[in-house]
Short mmCIF file of C-alpha atoms in Angstrom, two decimals:
data_model
loop_
_atom_site.label_atom_id
_atom_site.label_comp_id
_atom_site.label_asym_id
_atom_site.label_seq_id
_atom_site.Cartn_x
_atom_site.Cartn_y
_atom_site.Cartn_z
CA SER R 1 -0.18 -30.24 -24.92
CA GLY R 2 -0.47 -27.46 -22.60
CA ARG R 3 2.80 -26.07 -21.39
CA ILE R 4 3.82 -24.15 -18.12
CA LEU R 5 7.71 -23.02 -18.53
CA VAL R 6 9.21 -21.84 -15.26
CA GLY R 7 11.58 -19.43 -16.25
CA GLY R 8 9.99 -18.68 -19.65
CA SER R 9 6.74 -17.84 -21.34
CA THR R 10 3.96 -19.18 -19.34
CA LYS R 11 0.61 -20.07 -20.12
CA SER R 12 -1.93 -21.27 -17.34
CA PRO R 13 -5.55 -21.79 -16.66
CA GLY R 14 -7.35 -18.77 -14.87
CA LYS R 15 -7.01 -20.81 -11.57
CA LEU R 16 -4.56 -22.96 -9.89
CA PRO R 17 -4.97 -25.34 -7.31
CA SER R 18 -4.99 -23.31 -4.24
CA ALA R 19 -2.19 -25.58 -2.89
CA ALA R 20 -0.40 -23.98 -5.69
CA THR R 21 -0.37 -20.44 -4.55
CA SER R 22 -0.08 -20.75 -0.80
CA GLY R 23 2.77 -20.67 1.67
CA SER R 24 5.57 -18.42 2.55
CA PRO R 25 8.40 -17.70 0.06
CA ARG R 26 10.87 -18.14 2.86
CA SER R 27 9.55 -21.57 4.16
CA ILE R 28 10.15 -23.26 0.77
CA ALA R 29 13.25 -23.75 -1.29
CA ALA R 30 13.60 -23.89 -4.93
CA ASP R 31 13.97 -27.73 -5.01
CA GLN R 32 11.12 -28.19 -3.34
CA ALA R 33 8.78 -25.74 -5.28
CA ILE R 34 9.52 -27.44 -8.45
CA GLN R 35 8.74 -30.79 -6.73
CA SER R 36 5.62 -29.10 -5.89
CA LEU R 37 4.71 -28.09 -9.10
CA LYS R 38 5.38 -31.37 -10.70
CA GLY R 39 3.11 -32.64 -8.24
CA TYR R 40 0.65 -30.33 -9.15
CA ALA R 41 0.94 -31.44 -12.82
CA ASP R 42 0.90 -34.90 -11.99
CA GLU R 43 -2.28 -34.42 -10.14
CA LEU R 44 -3.84 -32.38 -12.87
CA ASN R 45 -2.91 -35.34 -15.56
CA ARG R 46 -4.91 -37.77 -13.70
CA ASP R 47 -7.86 -35.51 -13.79
CA LEU R 48 -8.03 -32.65 -16.10
CA SER R 49 -11.64 -31.74 -15.36
CA LYS R 50 -10.44 -30.03 -12.11
CA LEU R 51 -8.94 -27.21 -14.87
CA GLY R 52 -12.42 -26.24 -16.28
CA THR R 53 -13.00 -25.10 -19.69
CA ARG R 54 -14.36 -21.90 -21.62
CA GLY R 55 -17.48 -23.52 -22.91
CA PRO R 56 -18.77 -26.95 -24.21
CA VAL R 57 -16.41 -27.03 -27.16
CA ALA R 58 -13.33 -26.19 -25.23
CA LYS R 59 -12.60 -29.67 -23.43
CA TYR R 60 -9.13 -31.44 -22.26
CA VAL R 61 -10.99 -34.82 -23.44
CA LEU R 62 -12.01 -34.89 -26.95
CA PRO R 63 -15.16 -37.23 -28.18
CA ASP R 64 -12.75 -39.82 -29.83
CA GLY R 65 -11.05 -40.12 -26.31
CA THR R 66 -7.75 -38.33 -26.93
CA LYS R 67 -6.66 -36.61 -23.80
CA GLY R 68 -4.59 -33.40 -23.23
CA GLN R 69 -1.52 -33.48 -21.17
CA LEU R 70 -0.08 -30.80 -18.90
CA GLU R 71 3.81 -30.98 -19.16
CA LEU R 72 6.03 -29.04 -17.17
CA THR R 73 9.40 -28.12 -18.07
CA ILE R 74 11.88 -26.57 -15.85
CA MET R 75 14.01 -24.29 -17.67
CA GLY R 76 17.77 -23.53 -16.09
CA SER R 77 18.95 -24.32 -12.94
CA SER R 78 16.98 -23.43 -9.91
CA VAL R 79 17.99 -20.55 -7.30
CA SER R 80 16.48 -20.02 -3.88
CA GLY R 81 15.20 -16.98 -3.03
CA ILE R 82 15.86 -14.51 0.20
CA ALA R 83 13.43 -13.42 2.70
CA VAL R 84 14.80 -11.39 5.74
CA THR R 85 13.82 -12.05 9.28
CA LEU R 86 11.24 -9.09 10.15
CA ASP R 87 11.71 -9.66 13.79
CA SER R 88 15.33 -9.85 13.96
CA PRO R 89 17.69 -7.65 15.83
CA GLY R 90 19.33 -6.53 12.43
CA ASN R 91 15.59 -5.27 11.10
CA THR R 92 14.65 -3.66 14.46
CA VAL R 93 17.93 -1.51 13.94
CA LEU R 94 17.29 -0.99 10.47
CA CYS R 95 13.88 0.45 11.00
CA GLU R 96 14.85 2.28 14.08
CA ALA R 97 17.78 4.06 11.86
CA THR R 98 15.53 4.69 8.89
CA LYS R 99 12.93 6.35 11.06
CA GLU R 100 15.38 8.55 12.66
CA VAL R 101 16.58 9.54 9.01
CA LEU R 102 13.40 9.37 7.07
CA GLY R 103 10.64 9.78 9.62
CA GLU R 104 9.04 6.44 8.93
CA CYS R 105 9.79 2.73 7.94
CA ASN R 106 7.75 0.69 5.45
CA PRO R 107 9.05 -2.34 5.05
CA TYR R 108 8.50 -4.09 1.42
CA SER R 109 9.02 -6.78 -0.46
CA LEU R 110 10.33 -7.81 -4.07
CA THR R 111 10.95 -10.87 -5.92
CA GLY R 112 14.09 -11.88 -7.06
CA SER R 113 17.11 -14.17 -5.98
CA LEU R 114 20.51 -13.31 -4.56
CA PRO R 115 22.36 -16.45 -4.41
CA LEU R 116 25.30 -15.08 -2.29
CA VAL R 117 23.11 -13.52 0.25
CA LYS R 118 20.90 -16.56 0.71
CA GLU R 119 24.17 -18.61 1.29
CA LEU R 120 25.05 -16.34 4.12
CA GLN R 121 21.85 -16.31 5.58
CA ASP R 122 21.74 -19.99 5.52
CA GLU R 123 24.82 -19.76 7.26
CA GLY R 124 23.38 -17.94 10.21
CA TYR R 125 24.09 -14.14 9.56
CA ASP R 126 21.19 -11.66 9.97
CA LEU R 127 20.96 -10.46 6.65
CA GLN R 128 19.05 -7.25 5.95
CA ILE R 129 18.29 -5.48 2.33
CA MET R 130 17.83 -2.07 2.03
CA GLY R 131 17.96 0.36 -1.13
CA TYR R 132 17.43 4.09 -0.97
CA GLY R 133 17.06 5.10 -4.68
CA LEU R 134 13.97 5.70 -6.77
CA MET R 135 11.58 2.59 -6.89
CA LYS R 136 9.86 3.96 -10.39
CA THR R 137 13.48 3.35 -11.91
CA TYR R 138 14.26 0.05 -10.29
CA HIS R 139 15.75 -2.13 -13.10
CA ALA R 140 14.90 0.51 -15.71
CA LYS R 141 16.86 0.87 -19.12
CA ASN R 142 17.94 4.30 -17.75
CA GLU R 143 17.84 3.66 -14.22
CA TYR R 144 19.19 6.15 -12.05
CA GLY R 145 19.04 7.46 -8.27
CA LEU R 146 19.30 10.77 -6.59
CA LEU R 147 22.37 11.56 -4.64
CA SER R 148 20.37 12.89 -1.97
CA ASP R 149 18.54 9.48 -1.36
CA PHE R 150 22.23 7.71 -1.41
CA GLY R 151 22.96 10.46 1.09
CA ASP R 152 20.03 9.60 3.34
CA GLY R 153 20.99 5.77 2.90
CA PHE R 154 24.46 6.53 4.01
CA LYS R 155 22.76 8.33 7.07
CA VAL R 156 21.05 5.24 7.92
CA MET R 157 24.07 3.08 7.45
CA THR R 158 25.95 5.60 10.19
CA LYS R 159 23.10 5.19 12.87
CA ILE R 160 23.12 1.42 12.37
CA VAL R 161 26.54 0.88 13.04
CA GLN R 162 26.42 3.37 15.76
CA LYS R 163 23.21 1.61 17.52
CA LEU R 164 24.85 -2.02 16.84
CA ASN R 165 28.14 -0.37 18.34
CA ASP R 166 26.07 0.82 21.34
CA LYS R 167 24.86 -2.52 22.24
CA ALA R 168 28.03 -4.47 21.90
#
């Protein structure tokens, strides 16, 4: 049977059902995603012809009637990711301060999880995550940053505090 391991090595067909790849990361919790994946696996097991093949001899149903089966194994515990709210007051002030210091603000997203930060967001806090290091060394074995970049990050933070204080 084919196996897709969430959190481990994966092997999947060239195409996944469109529903498996659509949606916003902020709109679905980890438990919901797992249930959806299990539903997709069940759906594919009911009709393996949806997977397609790599030619006439690559089949999921053998001439003797033996059928392949897709098995989904969830490894480890699930953790919900976090997505900041781009139209929040906190993000507005962060972008304004970044533009003032660096001349531009180009928000981007990385995948990952910060469980404690997500809990604060779920409690209603306007959370923003920022970094002013070198992307080329992010999580590298020899990760490093430039003091000048950290200095810019500190300048941005002081501007954020000033702006929020002015609004209070």
